């Protein structure tokens, strides 16, 4: 979900506020790639490496200031358009509204009583951004040639998101415009915030995530500038580190695993509206049943017992309250879903 953005946005397509030669940028990118491709440092040397990588990243960010694609206004200005778009394309949009839950940020809030086992949200597959839709988009040509994209669905989804964000006529623009403009992932931590974590077990994951993301950015920056199959991507003139950090964080905090259309495997997806359903623990008897279904000979779902059974042609969500007779209206009215996953 992400907290409400603290970043003041500019007009989409705003020009750069700093000038830098392509050669100078490529030199910095090459230096960053080389630094991030080095072996993991020995004990006690990780902080030193982190500071060196961060210094290069900050140099790059400074030279790229003003190049990122951003939107006018605030995130919540685009919520009405999201609801209109979702409704026109077959999603359910009644019985809830998008509300600000203060520290928790934006999420779905029930506007009526929702009873146990009542279906209250469904999202057609065509609204989803998936690895499959990425392969069928402008990204497809590069995907067919790049092994990293083929092996890492989360990176493919991040680039799918970036390409669609840069396209003013993208089908998914009403959804993308409602995403946070920044996140609370470690990629957004200040250096002193990371330093506070040095005595914790989390620090190694923070170092690794930052280094890997910087390496991926440097690698794909070169790919976008030089690979023939990347020539039609709308990122060639404005692929910034901040763009990539945003896309990676968007996917990291919102991705879901769903069955492919033929049901042969699972794939990653961004699901409009669904990712606004954030949850906290409710009553002991309250379960959230997430139902995933797909179009094929027989549509299937995975329910909270792990069984496979027939279902309709939507991604669906239900509220289940076993051993409880009275309606859960009061509970569900303020129910927030924080992490979406299949229950088994």
mmCIF file of C-alpha atoms in Angstrom:
data_model
loop_
_atom_site.group_PDB
_atom_site.id
_atom_site.type_symbol
_atom_site.label_atom_id
_atom_site.label_comp_id
_atom_site.label_asym_id
_atom_site.label_seq_id
_atom_site.Cartn_x
_atom_site.Cartn_y
_atom_site.Cartn_z
ATOM 1 C CA UNK A 1 0.000 0.000 0.000
ATOM 2 C CA UNK A 2 2.674 2.502 1.029
ATOM 3 C CA UNK A 3 2.213 5.694 2.962
ATOM 4 C CA UNK A 4 0.949 8.858 1.333
ATOM 5 C CA UNK A 5 3.769 10.396 -0.627
ATOM 6 C CA UNK A 6 5.859 13.111 0.964
ATOM 7 C CA UNK A 7 7.299 14.055 -2.406
ATOM 8 C CA UNK A 8 5.991 17.111 -4.224
ATOM 9 C CA UNK A 9 5.329 15.954 -7.749
ATOM 10 C CA UNK A 10 5.992 17.858 -10.941
ATOM 11 C CA UNK A 11 4.366 17.776 -14.341
ATOM 12 C CA UNK A 12 4.769 14.571 -16.315
ATOM 13 C CA UNK A 13 7.609 14.898 -18.759
ATOM 14 C CA UNK A 14 9.304 17.784 -16.933
ATOM 15 C CA UNK A 15 12.709 18.489 -18.435
ATOM 16 C CA UNK A 16 16.020 18.028 -16.682
ATOM 17 C CA UNK A 17 17.259 20.698 -14.301
ATOM 18 C CA UNK A 18 20.863 19.603 -14.692
ATOM 19 C CA UNK A 19 22.924 18.937 -17.799
ATOM 20 C CA UNK A 20 25.277 16.017 -18.124
ATOM 21 C CA UNK A 21 26.966 14.529 -21.164
ATOM 22 C CA UNK A 22 26.068 10.946 -22.159
ATOM 23 C CA UNK A 23 29.738 9.997 -21.910
ATOM 24 C CA UNK A 24 30.012 11.321 -18.365
ATOM 25 C CA UNK A 25 26.902 9.427 -17.307
ATOM 26 C CA UNK A 26 28.082 6.208 -18.925
ATOM 27 C CA UNK A 27 31.411 6.512 -17.109
ATOM 28 C CA UNK A 28 29.592 6.816 -13.776
ATOM 29 C CA UNK A 29 27.283 3.925 -14.648
ATOM 30 C CA UNK A 30 30.276 1.748 -15.621
ATOM 31 C CA UNK A 31 32.009 2.570 -12.357
ATOM 32 C CA UNK A 32 28.868 1.698 -10.410
ATOM 33 C CA UNK A 33 28.426 -1.585 -12.266
ATOM 34 C CA UNK A 34 32.025 -2.569 -11.637
ATOM 35 C CA UNK A 35 31.779 -1.709 -7.952
ATOM 36 C CA UNK A 36 28.527 -3.630 -7.507
ATOM 37 C CA UNK A 37 29.865 -6.662 -9.366
ATOM 38 C CA UNK A 38 32.744 -7.162 -6.967
ATOM 39 C CA UNK A 39 32.691 -10.148 -4.572
ATOM 40 C CA UNK A 40 31.021 -9.760 -1.201
ATOM 41 C CA UNK A 41 33.497 -8.035 1.136
ATOM 42 C CA UNK A 42 34.831 -9.741 4.210
ATOM 43 C CA UNK A 43 33.456 -9.263 7.736
ATOM 44 C CA UNK A 44 33.569 -5.644 8.841
ATOM 45 C CA UNK A 45 33.959 -4.321 5.291
ATOM 46 C CA UNK A 46 30.307 -4.246 4.228
ATOM 47 C CA UNK A 47 29.660 -0.759 5.584
ATOM 48 C CA UNK A 48 32.640 0.642 3.708
ATOM 49 C CA UNK A 49 31.407 -0.919 0.469
ATOM 50 C CA UNK A 50 27.876 0.359 1.093
ATOM 51 C CA UNK A 51 29.129 3.923 1.552
ATOM 52 C CA UNK A 52 31.167 3.727 -1.664
ATOM 53 C CA UNK A 53 28.227 2.406 -3.677
ATOM 54 C CA UNK A 54 25.898 4.964 -2.147
ATOM 55 C CA UNK A 55 28.315 7.773 -3.032
ATOM 56 C CA UNK A 56 28.236 6.753 -6.692
ATOM 57 C CA UNK A 57 24.447 6.402 -6.655
ATOM 58 C CA UNK A 58 24.056 9.877 -5.149
ATOM 59 C CA UNK A 59 26.314 11.367 -7.841
ATOM 60 C CA UNK A 60 24.137 9.765 -10.481
ATOM 61 C CA UNK A 61 20.914 10.908 -8.805
ATOM 62 C CA UNK A 62 22.173 14.474 -8.628
ATOM 63 C CA UNK A 63 22.981 14.541 -12.328
ATOM 64 C CA UNK A 64 19.590 13.022 -13.178
ATOM 65 C CA UNK A 65 17.552 15.483 -11.163
ATOM 66 C CA UNK A 66 14.383 16.480 -13.016
ATOM 67 C CA UNK A 67 14.498 13.656 -15.571
ATOM 68 C CA UNK A 68 11.993 11.297 -13.944
ATOM 69 C CA UNK A 69 8.424 10.963 -15.182
ATOM 70 C CA UNK A 70 6.019 12.222 -12.517
ATOM 71 C CA UNK A 71 2.415 13.407 -12.407
ATOM 72 C CA UNK A 72 0.642 16.617 -11.452
ATOM 73 C CA UNK A 73 -1.212 16.830 -8.171
ATOM 74 C CA UNK A 74 -1.545 14.346 -5.349
ATOM 75 C CA UNK A 75 -2.021 10.616 -5.447
ATOM 76 C CA UNK A 76 -5.589 10.784 -4.179
ATOM 77 C CA UNK A 77 -6.547 13.201 -6.984
ATOM 78 C CA UNK A 78 -6.510 10.171 -9.289
ATOM 79 C CA UNK A 79 -8.646 7.813 -7.174
ATOM 80 C CA UNK A 80 -11.956 8.770 -8.875
ATOM 81 C CA UNK A 81 -10.437 7.959 -12.275
ATOM 82 C CA UNK A 82 -9.167 4.618 -10.927
ATOM 83 C CA UNK A 83 -12.676 3.677 -9.801
ATOM 84 C CA UNK A 84 -14.194 4.776 -13.122
ATOM 85 C CA UNK A 85 -11.602 2.803 -15.111
ATOM 86 C CA UNK A 86 -12.005 -0.306 -12.969
ATOM 87 C CA UNK A 87 -15.815 -0.149 -13.241
ATOM 88 C CA UNK A 88 -15.770 0.284 -17.016
ATOM 89 C CA UNK A 89 -13.538 -2.753 -17.331
ATOM 90 C CA UNK A 90 -15.617 -5.113 -15.233
ATOM 91 C CA UNK A 91 -14.254 -4.798 -11.688
ATOM 92 C CA UNK A 92 -16.534 -4.551 -8.677
ATOM 93 C CA UNK A 93 -16.415 -1.092 -7.131
ATOM 94 C CA UNK A 94 -19.496 -0.998 -4.874
ATOM 95 C CA UNK A 95 -19.633 -1.507 -1.132
ATOM 96 C CA UNK A 96 -16.298 0.148 -0.396
ATOM 97 C CA UNK A 97 -14.408 3.369 -0.851
ATOM 98 C CA UNK A 98 -10.769 4.414 -0.831
ATOM 99 C CA UNK A 99 -9.975 6.060 2.493
ATOM 100 C CA UNK A 100 -6.940 7.412 4.291
ATOM 101 C CA UNK A 101 -6.151 5.393 7.406
ATOM 102 C CA UNK A 102 -3.715 8.000 8.720
ATOM 103 C CA UNK A 103 -0.448 6.249 9.576
ATOM 104 C CA UNK A 104 -1.424 3.178 7.576
ATOM 105 C CA UNK A 105 -2.018 5.222 4.430
ATOM 106 C CA UNK A 106 -4.723 4.656 1.829
ATOM 107 C CA UNK A 107 -6.788 1.493 1.662
ATOM 108 C CA UNK A 108 -10.278 0.157 1.019
ATOM 109 C CA UNK A 109 -12.971 0.858 3.595
ATOM 110 C CA UNK A 110 -16.381 -0.816 3.576
ATOM 111 C CA UNK A 111 -19.376 1.508 3.130
ATOM 112 C CA UNK A 112 -21.948 -1.140 4.025
ATOM 113 C CA UNK A 113 -22.168 -4.289 6.079
ATOM 114 C CA UNK A 114 -20.252 -7.148 4.470
ATOM 115 C CA UNK A 115 -21.416 -10.533 5.644
ATOM 116 C CA UNK A 116 -19.391 -13.678 6.138
ATOM 117 C CA UNK A 117 -18.621 -15.487 2.868
ATOM 118 C CA UNK A 118 -19.868 -12.548 0.838
ATOM 119 C CA UNK A 119 -17.935 -11.756 -2.313
ATOM 120 C CA UNK A 120 -17.112 -8.064 -2.262
ATOM 121 C CA UNK A 121 -14.198 -7.575 -4.638
ATOM 122 C CA UNK A 122 -13.409 -9.073 -8.021
ATOM 123 C CA UNK A 123 -10.882 -7.893 -10.574
ATOM 124 C CA UNK A 124 -10.871 -9.170 -14.183
ATOM 125 C CA UNK A 125 -7.556 -10.509 -15.445
ATOM 126 C CA UNK A 126 -7.308 -7.851 -18.170
ATOM 127 C CA UNK A 127 -6.775 -5.191 -15.495
ATOM 128 C CA UNK A 128 -3.745 -6.990 -14.077
ATOM 129 C CA UNK A 129 -0.175 -6.074 -14.966
ATOM 130 C CA UNK A 130 1.614 -9.403 -15.259
ATOM 131 C CA UNK A 131 4.801 -10.904 -16.630
ATOM 132 C CA UNK A 132 2.628 -12.166 -19.500
ATOM 133 C CA UNK A 133 1.254 -8.702 -20.319
ATOM 134 C CA UNK A 134 4.845 -7.401 -20.188
ATOM 135 C CA UNK A 135 5.899 -9.983 -22.785
ATOM 136 C CA UNK A 136 3.061 -8.773 -25.025
ATOM 137 C CA UNK A 137 3.991 -5.109 -24.612
ATOM 138 C CA UNK A 138 6.737 -2.858 -25.987
ATOM 139 C CA UNK A 139 9.043 -4.654 -23.541
ATOM 140 C CA UNK A 140 8.540 -7.992 -25.293
ATOM 141 C CA UNK A 141 11.335 -7.613 -27.826
ATOM 142 C CA UNK A 142 13.948 -6.996 -25.146
ATOM 143 C CA UNK A 143 12.465 -9.688 -22.897
ATOM 144 C CA UNK A 144 12.989 -12.276 -25.622
ATOM 145 C CA UNK A 145 16.723 -11.507 -25.663
ATOM 146 C CA UNK A 146 17.590 -10.697 -22.054
ATOM 147 C CA UNK A 147 18.203 -13.618 -19.691
ATOM 148 C CA UNK A 148 17.825 -11.543 -16.539
ATOM 149 C CA UNK A 149 14.322 -10.440 -17.502
ATOM 150 C CA UNK A 150 13.449 -14.018 -18.410
ATOM 151 C CA UNK A 151 14.745 -15.349 -15.091
ATOM 152 C CA UNK A 152 13.435 -12.635 -12.760
ATOM 153 C CA UNK A 153 9.747 -11.887 -13.063
ATOM 154 C CA UNK A 154 9.906 -9.109 -10.482
ATOM 155 C CA UNK A 155 12.395 -7.141 -12.613
ATOM 156 C CA UNK A 156 10.269 -7.722 -15.717
ATOM 157 C CA UNK A 157 7.259 -6.380 -13.837
ATOM 158 C CA UNK A 158 9.243 -3.333 -12.685
ATOM 159 C CA UNK A 159 10.203 -2.473 -16.271
ATOM 160 C CA UNK A 160 6.655 -3.124 -17.450
ATOM 161 C CA UNK A 161 5.517 -0.584 -14.879
ATOM 162 C CA UNK A 162 8.124 1.970 -15.982
ATOM 163 C CA UNK A 163 7.319 1.609 -19.676
ATOM 164 C CA UNK A 164 3.589 2.002 -19.080
ATOM 165 C CA UNK A 165 4.123 4.977 -16.759
ATOM 166 C CA UNK A 166 6.067 6.727 -19.527
ATOM 167 C CA UNK A 167 3.271 6.112 -22.049
ATOM 168 C CA UNK A 168 0.552 8.826 -21.842
ATOM 169 C CA UNK A 169 -1.949 6.512 -23.558
ATOM 170 C CA UNK A 170 -1.223 3.409 -21.455
ATOM 171 C CA UNK A 171 -4.262 1.292 -20.601
ATOM 172 C CA UNK A 172 -2.964 1.011 -17.028
ATOM 173 C CA UNK A 173 -2.303 4.733 -16.489
ATOM 174 C CA UNK A 174 -5.360 5.243 -14.202
ATOM 175 C CA UNK A 175 -3.873 2.581 -11.919
ATOM 176 C CA UNK A 176 -0.246 3.744 -12.135
ATOM 177 C CA UNK A 177 -1.187 7.332 -11.277
ATOM 178 C CA UNK A 178 -2.558 6.157 -7.919
ATOM 179 C CA UNK A 179 0.619 4.392 -6.821
ATOM 180 C CA UNK A 180 2.722 6.072 -4.107
ATOM 181 C CA UNK A 181 5.575 8.203 -5.389
ATOM 182 C CA UNK A 182 7.916 6.866 -2.727
ATOM 183 C CA UNK A 183 8.055 3.987 -0.278
ATOM 184 C CA UNK A 184 9.448 2.998 3.098
ATOM 185 C CA UNK A 185 11.642 0.237 1.679
ATOM 186 C CA UNK A 186 15.366 0.196 2.599
ATOM 187 C CA UNK A 187 16.114 1.637 -0.852
ATOM 188 C CA UNK A 188 14.718 4.936 0.448
ATOM 189 C CA UNK A 189 16.594 4.932 3.765
ATOM 190 C CA UNK A 190 19.009 7.757 4.475
ATOM 191 C CA UNK A 191 22.575 6.794 5.257
ATOM 192 C CA UNK A 192 22.218 7.555 8.966
ATOM 193 C CA UNK A 193 19.067 5.392 9.114
ATOM 194 C CA UNK A 194 20.994 2.466 7.652
ATOM 195 C CA UNK A 195 23.791 3.071 10.139
ATOM 196 C CA UNK A 196 21.354 2.581 13.006
ATOM 197 C CA UNK A 197 20.732 -0.962 11.732
ATOM 198 C CA UNK A 198 24.354 -2.058 11.834
ATOM 199 C CA UNK A 199 23.946 -3.955 15.082
ATOM 200 C CA UNK A 200 20.879 -5.838 13.835
ATOM 201 C CA UNK A 201 20.453 -8.976 11.763
ATOM 202 C CA UNK A 202 18.597 -6.948 9.128
ATOM 203 C CA UNK A 203 21.663 -5.010 8.061
ATOM 204 C CA UNK A 204 23.000 -7.726 5.743
ATOM 205 C CA UNK A 205 19.712 -7.821 3.840
ATOM 206 C CA UNK A 206 19.723 -4.022 3.582
ATOM 207 C CA UNK A 207 23.273 -4.014 2.191
ATOM 208 C CA UNK A 208 22.436 -6.808 -0.243
ATOM 209 C CA UNK A 209 19.230 -5.208 -1.488
ATOM 210 C CA UNK A 210 20.905 -1.854 -2.054
ATOM 211 C CA UNK A 211 23.887 -3.374 -3.873
ATOM 212 C CA UNK A 212 21.754 -5.660 -6.032
ATOM 213 C CA UNK A 213 19.392 -2.856 -7.002
ATOM 214 C CA UNK A 214 22.282 -0.560 -7.920
ATOM 215 C CA UNK A 215 23.875 -3.332 -9.993
ATOM 216 C CA UNK A 216 20.611 -4.050 -11.785
ATOM 217 C CA UNK A 217 20.119 -0.375 -12.527
ATOM 218 C CA UNK A 218 23.620 0.039 -13.941
ATOM 219 C CA UNK A 219 23.289 -3.105 -16.046
ATOM 220 C CA UNK A 220 19.929 -2.119 -17.527
ATOM 221 C CA UNK A 221 20.995 1.476 -18.084
ATOM 222 C CA UNK A 222 23.658 0.144 -20.433
ATOM 223 C CA UNK A 223 21.209 -2.291 -22.013
ATOM 224 C CA UNK A 224 18.673 0.458 -22.705
ATOM 225 C CA UNK A 225 21.337 2.666 -24.269
ATOM 226 C CA UNK A 226 22.995 0.025 -26.424
ATOM 227 C CA UNK A 227 20.765 -3.007 -27.105
ATOM 228 C CA UNK A 228 18.956 -2.905 -30.490
ATOM 229 C CA UNK A 229 15.865 -4.527 -28.956
ATOM 230 C CA UNK A 230 15.599 -1.691 -26.440
ATOM 231 C CA UNK A 231 15.452 1.043 -29.068
ATOM 232 C CA UNK A 232 11.657 1.394 -28.893
ATOM 233 C CA UNK A 233 11.417 1.563 -25.117
ATOM 234 C CA UNK A 234 10.162 4.943 -23.832
ATOM 235 C CA UNK A 235 13.021 4.972 -21.303
ATOM 236 C CA UNK A 236 16.050 5.717 -23.450
ATOM 237 C CA UNK A 237 16.172 9.429 -22.581
ATOM 238 C CA UNK A 238 14.885 9.258 -19.027
ATOM 239 C CA UNK A 239 15.769 6.081 -17.176
ATOM 240 C CA UNK A 240 16.893 7.355 -13.795
ATOM 241 C CA UNK A 241 17.971 5.568 -10.649
ATOM 242 C CA UNK A 242 14.992 7.119 -8.853
ATOM 243 C CA UNK A 243 12.700 5.636 -11.523
ATOM 244 C CA UNK A 244 14.132 2.175 -11.015
ATOM 245 C CA UNK A 245 14.082 2.426 -7.228
ATOM 246 C CA UNK A 246 10.412 3.436 -7.400
ATOM 247 C CA UNK A 247 9.482 0.608 -9.773
ATOM 248 C CA UNK A 248 11.359 -2.040 -7.776
ATOM 249 C CA UNK A 249 9.745 -0.834 -4.547
ATOM 250 C CA UNK A 250 6.288 -0.763 -6.162
ATOM 251 C CA UNK A 251 6.654 -4.380 -7.218
ATOM 252 C CA UNK A 252 8.323 -5.431 -3.958
ATOM 253 C CA UNK A 253 5.430 -4.125 -1.867
ATOM 254 C CA UNK A 254 2.507 -5.092 -4.165
ATOM 255 C CA UNK A 255 3.307 -8.188 -6.216
ATOM 256 C CA UNK A 256 1.088 -11.252 -5.992
ATOM 257 C CA UNK A 257 1.538 -14.776 -7.290
ATOM 258 C CA UNK A 258 -1.391 -15.936 -9.423
ATOM 259 C CA UNK A 259 -1.977 -18.841 -11.819
ATOM 260 C CA UNK A 260 -1.242 -18.244 -15.495
ATOM 261 C CA UNK A 261 -4.235 -18.356 -17.827
ATOM 262 C CA UNK A 262 -3.628 -21.998 -18.699
ATOM 263 C CA UNK A 263 -3.061 -22.920 -15.052
ATOM 264 C CA UNK A 264 0.276 -24.589 -15.770
ATOM 265 C CA UNK A 265 2.306 -22.425 -13.398
ATOM 266 C CA UNK A 266 2.210 -19.274 -11.307
ATOM 267 C CA UNK A 267 3.210 -15.792 -12.407
ATOM 268 C CA UNK A 268 3.671 -12.399 -10.768
ATOM 269 C CA UNK A 269 1.044 -9.688 -11.027
ATOM 270 C CA UNK A 270 0.119 -6.201 -9.893
ATOM 271 C CA UNK A 271 -3.623 -6.152 -9.154
ATOM 272 C CA UNK A 272 -5.439 -2.787 -9.154
ATOM 273 C CA UNK A 273 -7.750 -2.223 -6.146
ATOM 274 C CA UNK A 274 -6.672 -5.570 -4.680
ATOM 275 C CA UNK A 275 -3.414 -3.990 -3.547
ATOM 276 C CA UNK A 276 -5.404 -1.370 -1.639
ATOM 277 C CA UNK A 277 -6.810 -4.114 0.605
ATOM 278 C CA UNK A 278 -4.565 -4.081 3.642
ATOM 279 C CA UNK A 279 -5.261 -6.172 6.676
ATOM 280 C CA UNK A 280 -4.525 -6.358 10.332
ATOM 281 C CA UNK A 281 -5.363 -9.229 12.638
ATOM 282 C CA UNK A 282 -9.054 -9.325 13.489
ATOM 283 C CA UNK A 283 -11.118 -11.628 15.664
ATOM 284 C CA UNK A 284 -9.677 -15.132 16.178
ATOM 285 C CA UNK A 285 -12.514 -16.563 14.074
ATOM 286 C CA UNK A 286 -12.028 -14.117 11.212
ATOM 287 C CA UNK A 287 -10.231 -15.480 8.159
ATOM 288 C CA UNK A 288 -9.485 -13.850 4.853
ATOM 289 C CA UNK A 289 -10.048 -16.199 1.948
ATOM 290 C CA UNK A 290 -8.261 -15.171 -1.215
ATOM 291 C CA UNK A 291 -9.605 -16.875 -4.285
ATOM 292 C CA UNK A 292 -7.552 -16.975 -7.470
ATOM 293 C CA UNK A 293 -9.170 -18.175 -10.650
ATOM 294 C CA UNK A 294 -8.360 -18.177 -14.345
ATOM 295 C CA UNK A 295 -9.967 -18.788 -17.707
ATOM 296 C CA UNK A 296 -9.415 -22.297 -19.086
ATOM 297 C CA UNK A 297 -11.439 -25.520 -19.509
ATOM 298 C CA UNK A 298 -12.444 -25.474 -15.904
ATOM 299 C CA UNK A 299 -11.781 -22.453 -13.784
ATOM 300 C CA UNK A 300 -10.137 -23.152 -10.502
ATOM 301 C CA UNK A 301 -9.522 -21.541 -7.182
ATOM 302 C CA UNK A 302 -7.344 -22.274 -4.209
ATOM 303 C CA UNK A 303 -9.325 -21.931 -1.018
ATOM 304 C CA UNK A 304 -8.246 -21.662 2.584
ATOM 305 C CA UNK A 305 -8.076 -25.433 2.970
ATOM 306 C CA UNK A 306 -5.707 -25.754 0.035
ATOM 307 C CA UNK A 307 -8.323 -27.586 -2.055
ATOM 308 C CA UNK A 308 -8.929 -26.961 -5.745
ATOM 309 C CA UNK A 309 -12.511 -26.328 -6.826
ATOM 310 C CA UNK A 310 -14.574 -24.642 -9.534
ATOM 311 C CA UNK A 311 -15.032 -20.892 -9.453
ATOM 312 C CA UNK A 312 -15.927 -17.952 -11.669
ATOM 313 C CA UNK A 313 -13.713 -16.058 -14.082
ATOM 314 C CA UNK A 314 -12.412 -13.378 -11.767
ATOM 315 C CA UNK A 315 -9.828 -12.819 -9.107
ATOM 316 C CA UNK A 316 -12.011 -12.770 -5.996
ATOM 317 C CA UNK A 317 -11.864 -12.012 -2.314
ATOM 318 C CA UNK A 318 -14.221 -13.272 0.361
ATOM 319 C CA UNK A 319 -14.574 -12.787 4.094
ATOM 320 C CA UNK A 320 -15.037 -16.068 5.962
ATOM 321 C CA UNK A 321 -16.045 -16.330 9.604
ATOM 322 C CA UNK A 322 -16.364 -19.970 10.693
ATOM 323 C CA UNK A 323 -18.285 -20.735 13.900
ATOM 324 C CA UNK A 324 -19.698 -17.259 14.095
ATOM 325 C CA UNK A 325 -23.408 -16.523 13.633
ATOM 326 C CA UNK A 326 -23.742 -12.752 13.731
ATOM 327 C CA UNK A 327 -22.711 -10.571 10.749
ATOM 328 C CA UNK A 328 -19.210 -9.176 10.724
ATOM 329 C CA UNK A 329 -20.266 -5.757 9.464
ATOM 330 C CA UNK A 330 -18.666 -3.789 12.260
ATOM 331 C CA UNK A 331 -15.447 -5.715 11.994
ATOM 332 C CA UNK A 332 -15.238 -5.654 8.215
ATOM 333 C CA UNK A 333 -16.235 -2.010 7.959
ATOM 334 C CA UNK A 334 -12.789 -1.037 9.135
ATOM 335 C CA UNK A 335 -10.954 -4.141 8.033
ATOM 336 C CA UNK A 336 -7.612 -3.397 6.421
ATOM 337 C CA UNK A 337 -5.617 -5.996 4.522
ATOM 338 C CA UNK A 338 -1.900 -5.441 4.761
ATOM 339 C CA UNK A 339 -0.339 -8.505 3.108
ATOM 340 C CA UNK A 340 -1.984 -10.401 0.297
ATOM 341 C CA UNK A 341 -1.175 -14.089 -0.074
ATOM 342 C CA UNK A 342 -2.828 -17.409 -0.661
ATOM 343 C CA UNK A 343 -3.986 -19.070 2.514
ATOM 344 C CA UNK A 344 -3.542 -22.785 2.886
#
